Amino acid sequence: MDVDKEDIIEKTLLTFPLELTNIIFNYLPTTSKIWLNKIYYLQHNNLIKSMIPENRFNNYVISIIRRDSGFSLEHIISENKSQWMTDWINSKHYRYNNKKYTCFLYFIYEYAIDCCSNKCREIIEQHATELIGPKWHKRNRASSFRSRWSN
């Protein structure tokens, strides 16, 4: 949608009577109300994971880091850190920028540094320190890989 059209729609909605906006609001689905403010996000954040396909969840986390949305990332990490640690124990690897990461936390930490997402980086660092220990960044076994052999 064009920016001008969004401004027109927003101005039109602000001119509606309060009674009418309350009636319209009651008909909005909960999945739309989640994104309106923090109160609805906190009440219904359990619905977000069901809205995102399982094979796209990591992409959702990466897009949150790219936008430096610390509030959303805080909830996602607290919900999923046990799964990510299980993946780490089971040796699931993540590839990015010619490196192979042994844990998703290491990967998103590195990605937050690349994207200059300082809020997200601090949140990841805090949770990783709780899970792995104070020197968790030294346990990162990111190794480089090449897509083809060179002689």
mmCIF file of C-alpha atoms in Angstrom:
data_model
loop_
_atom_site.group_PDB
_atom_site.id
_atom_site.type_symbol
_atom_site.label_atom_id
_atom_site.label_comp_id
_atom_site.label_asym_id
_atom_site.label_seq_id
_atom_site.Cartn_x
_atom_site.Cartn_y
_atom_site.Cartn_z
ATOM 1 C CA MET A 1 0.000 0.000 0.000
ATOM 2 C CA ASP A 2 1.220 3.477 -0.808
ATOM 3 C CA VAL A 3 2.248 5.784 2.042
ATOM 4 C CA ASP A 4 -0.248 8.461 0.966
ATOM 5 C CA LYS A 5 -3.086 5.930 0.967
ATOM 6 C CA GLU A 6 -2.107 4.780 4.456
ATOM 7 C CA ASP A 7 -2.201 8.382 5.698
ATOM 8 C CA ILE A 8 -5.641 8.910 4.165
ATOM 9 C CA ILE A 9 -6.972 5.710 5.739
ATOM 10 C CA GLU A 10 -5.504 6.643 9.123
ATOM 11 C CA LYS A 11 -7.030 10.141 9.004
ATOM 12 C CA THR A 12 -10.386 8.689 7.978
ATOM 13 C CA LEU A 13 -10.356 6.219 10.852
ATOM 14 C CA LEU A 14 -9.548 8.993 13.318
ATOM 15 C CA THR A 15 -12.652 10.920 12.221
ATOM 16 C CA PHE A 16 -14.986 7.984 12.965
ATOM 17 C CA PRO A 17 -17.131 8.294 16.083
ATOM 18 C CA LEU A 18 -15.823 6.378 19.090
ATOM 19 C CA GLU A 19 -18.906 4.137 19.237
ATOM 20 C CA LEU A 20 -18.363 3.049 15.640
ATOM 21 C CA THR A 21 -14.678 2.267 16.181
ATOM 22 C CA ASN A 22 -15.575 0.157 19.230
ATOM 23 C CA ILE A 23 -18.093 -1.833 17.187
ATOM 24 C CA ILE A 24 -15.548 -2.380 14.401
ATOM 25 C CA PHE A 25 -12.901 -3.330 16.955
ATOM 26 C CA ASN A 26 -15.130 -6.083 18.364
ATOM 27 C CA TYR A 27 -15.272 -7.701 14.923
ATOM 28 C CA LEU A 28 -11.501 -7.745 14.438
ATOM 29 C CA PRO A 29 -9.992 -11.220 14.830
ATOM 30 C CA THR A 30 -7.584 -11.788 17.697
ATOM 31 C CA THR A 31 -4.779 -12.472 15.235
ATOM 32 C CA SER A 32 -5.100 -8.878 14.022
ATOM 33 C CA LYS A 33 -5.336 -7.387 17.514
ATOM 34 C CA ILE A 34 -1.987 -8.933 18.502
ATOM 35 C CA TRP A 35 -0.083 -6.368 16.450
ATOM 36 C CA LEU A 36 -1.900 -3.273 17.784
ATOM 37 C CA ASN A 37 -0.097 -2.733 21.090
ATOM 38 C CA LYS A 38 1.975 -4.426 23.790
ATOM 39 C CA ILE A 39 -1.025 -5.323 25.941
ATOM 40 C CA TYR A 40 -2.626 -7.429 23.209
ATOM 41 C CA TYR A 41 0.766 -8.872 22.286
ATOM 42 C CA LEU A 42 1.320 -10.035 25.856
ATOM 43 C CA GLN A 43 -2.198 -11.462 26.128
ATOM 44 C CA HIS A 44 -2.174 -13.372 22.851
ATOM 45 C CA ASN A 45 1.493 -13.972 21.972
ATOM 46 C CA ASN A 46 0.885 -17.735 22.109
ATOM 47 C CA LEU A 47 -1.076 -17.410 18.837
ATOM 48 C CA ILE A 48 1.884 -16.054 16.886
ATOM 49 C CA LYS A 49 3.705 -19.364 16.636
ATOM 50 C CA SER A 50 0.589 -21.034 15.228
ATOM 51 C CA MET A 51 0.264 -18.274 12.594
ATOM 52 C CA ILE A 52 3.772 -18.886 11.224
ATOM 53 C CA PRO A 53 4.530 -22.105 9.329
ATOM 54 C CA GLU A 54 7.048 -24.259 11.178
ATOM 55 C CA ASN A 55 9.562 -24.227 8.342
ATOM 56 C CA ARG A 56 9.470 -20.393 8.250
ATOM 57 C CA PHE A 57 9.878 -19.736 11.979
ATOM 58 C CA ASN A 58 13.644 -19.177 11.790
ATOM 59 C CA ASN A 59 13.074 -16.653 8.992
ATOM 60 C CA TYR A 60 10.584 -14.864 11.249
ATOM 61 C CA VAL A 61 13.205 -14.639 14.013
ATOM 62 C CA ILE A 62 15.778 -13.339 11.540
ATOM 63 C CA SER A 63 13.386 -10.638 10.293
ATOM 64 C CA ILE A 64 12.754 -9.554 13.888
ATOM 65 C CA ILE A 65 16.499 -9.209 14.423
ATOM 66 C CA ARG A 66 16.870 -7.284 11.162
ATOM 67 C CA ARG A 67 14.240 -4.774 12.404
ATOM 68 C CA ASP A 68 15.838 -4.729 15.897
ATOM 69 C CA SER A 69 12.537 -5.549 17.622
ATOM 70 C CA GLY A 70 13.803 -6.339 21.088
ATOM 71 C CA PHE A 71 10.381 -6.691 22.696
ATOM 72 C CA SER A 72 9.281 -9.462 20.328
ATOM 73 C CA LEU A 73 12.649 -11.210 20.407
ATOM 74 C CA GLU A 74 12.571 -11.354 24.213
ATOM 75 C CA HIS A 75 9.374 -13.412 24.131
ATOM 76 C CA ILE A 76 10.498 -15.617 21.258
ATOM 77 C CA ILE A 77 13.769 -16.535 22.958
ATOM 78 C CA SER A 78 12.096 -17.276 26.283
ATOM 79 C CA GLU A 79 9.618 -19.591 24.504
ATOM 80 C CA ASN A 80 12.124 -21.377 22.260
ATOM 81 C CA LYS A 81 15.467 -21.479 24.064
ATOM 82 C CA SER A 82 14.960 -25.046 25.297
ATOM 83 C CA GLN A 83 14.307 -26.219 21.715
ATOM 84 C CA TRP A 84 17.376 -24.386 20.434
ATOM 85 C CA MET A 85 19.510 -25.979 23.158
ATOM 86 C CA THR A 86 18.134 -29.413 22.194
ATOM 87 C CA ASP A 87 19.152 -28.703 18.606
ATOM 88 C CA TRP A 88 22.603 -27.723 19.881
ATOM 89 C CA ILE A 89 22.952 -31.002 21.769
ATOM 90 C CA ASN A 90 21.758 -32.933 18.703
ATOM 91 C CA SER A 91 24.367 -31.115 16.577
ATOM 92 C CA LYS A 92 22.027 -29.272 14.229
ATOM 93 C CA HIS A 93 24.069 -26.785 12.208
ATOM 94 C CA TYR A 94 23.123 -23.429 10.704
ATOM 95 C CA ARG A 95 24.959 -21.932 7.753
ATOM 96 C CA TYR A 96 25.351 -18.241 7.132
ATOM 97 C CA ASN A 97 27.983 -16.093 5.449
ATOM 98 C CA ASN A 98 30.366 -18.994 4.731
ATOM 99 C CA LYS A 99 30.283 -20.138 8.366
ATOM 100 C CA LYS A 100 28.638 -23.095 10.030
ATOM 101 C CA TYR A 101 27.170 -22.437 13.496
ATOM 102 C CA THR A 102 26.532 -25.195 16.025
ATOM 103 C CA CYS A 103 23.593 -23.446 17.713
ATOM 104 C CA PHE A 104 20.843 -21.101 16.570
ATOM 105 C CA LEU A 105 21.681 -18.701 19.425
ATOM 106 C CA TYR A 106 25.242 -18.327 18.119
ATOM 107 C CA PHE A 107 23.900 -17.733 14.641
ATOM 108 C CA ILE A 108 21.353 -15.063 15.600
ATOM 109 C CA TYR A 109 23.942 -13.349 17.824
ATOM 110 C CA GLU A 110 26.338 -13.111 14.888
ATOM 111 C CA TYR A 111 23.495 -11.976 12.632
ATOM 112 C CA ALA A 112 22.494 -9.246 15.114
ATOM 113 C CA ILE A 113 26.071 -7.948 15.025
ATOM 114 C CA ASP A 114 26.041 -7.923 11.202
ATOM 115 C CA CYS A 115 22.713 -6.031 11.129
ATOM 116 C CA CYS A 116 23.780 -3.583 13.889
ATOM 117 C CA SER A 117 20.784 -4.664 15.991
ATOM 118 C CA ASN A 118 22.105 -3.705 19.405
ATOM 119 C CA LYS A 119 18.896 -4.262 21.392
ATOM 120 C CA CYS A 120 18.556 -7.779 20.011
ATOM 121 C CA ARG A 121 22.243 -8.509 20.530
ATOM 122 C CA GLU A 122 22.021 -7.567 24.212
ATOM 123 C CA ILE A 123 18.914 -9.730 24.701
ATOM 124 C CA ILE A 124 20.566 -12.722 23.019
ATOM 125 C CA GLU A 125 23.686 -12.203 25.106
ATOM 126 C CA GLN A 126 21.657 -12.088 28.325
ATOM 127 C CA HIS A 127 19.757 -15.312 27.563
ATOM 128 C CA ALA A 128 22.853 -17.131 26.327
ATOM 129 C CA THR A 129 24.693 -16.204 29.525
ATOM 130 C CA GLU A 130 21.824 -17.690 31.560
ATOM 131 C CA LEU A 131 21.758 -20.889 29.502
ATOM 132 C CA ILE A 132 25.372 -21.626 28.659
ATOM 133 C CA GLY A 133 27.409 -19.561 31.100
ATOM 134 C CA PRO A 134 29.293 -16.269 31.289
ATOM 135 C CA LYS A 135 31.870 -17.257 28.666
ATOM 136 C CA TRP A 136 29.321 -18.646 26.221
ATOM 137 C CA HIS A 137 30.736 -16.742 23.258
ATOM 138 C CA LYS A 138 34.022 -18.643 23.607
ATOM 139 C CA ARG A 139 32.192 -21.931 23.113
ATOM 140 C CA ASN A 140 30.995 -20.871 19.687
ATOM 141 C CA ARG A 141 32.414 -23.360 17.285
ATOM 142 C CA ALA A 142 31.603 -21.545 14.074
ATOM 143 C CA SER A 143 33.702 -22.997 11.309
ATOM 144 C CA SER A 144 34.139 -21.769 7.787
ATOM 145 C CA PHE A 145 33.084 -23.838 4.858
ATOM 146 C CA ARG A 146 33.558 -23.544 1.151
ATOM 147 C CA SER A 147 30.967 -24.300 -1.442
ATOM 148 C CA ARG A 148 33.549 -25.937 -3.717
ATOM 149 C CA TRP A 149 37.041 -27.350 -3.493
ATOM 150 C CA SER A 150 40.010 -25.273 -4.507
ATOM 151 C CA ASN A 151 43.377 -26.716 -5.489
#
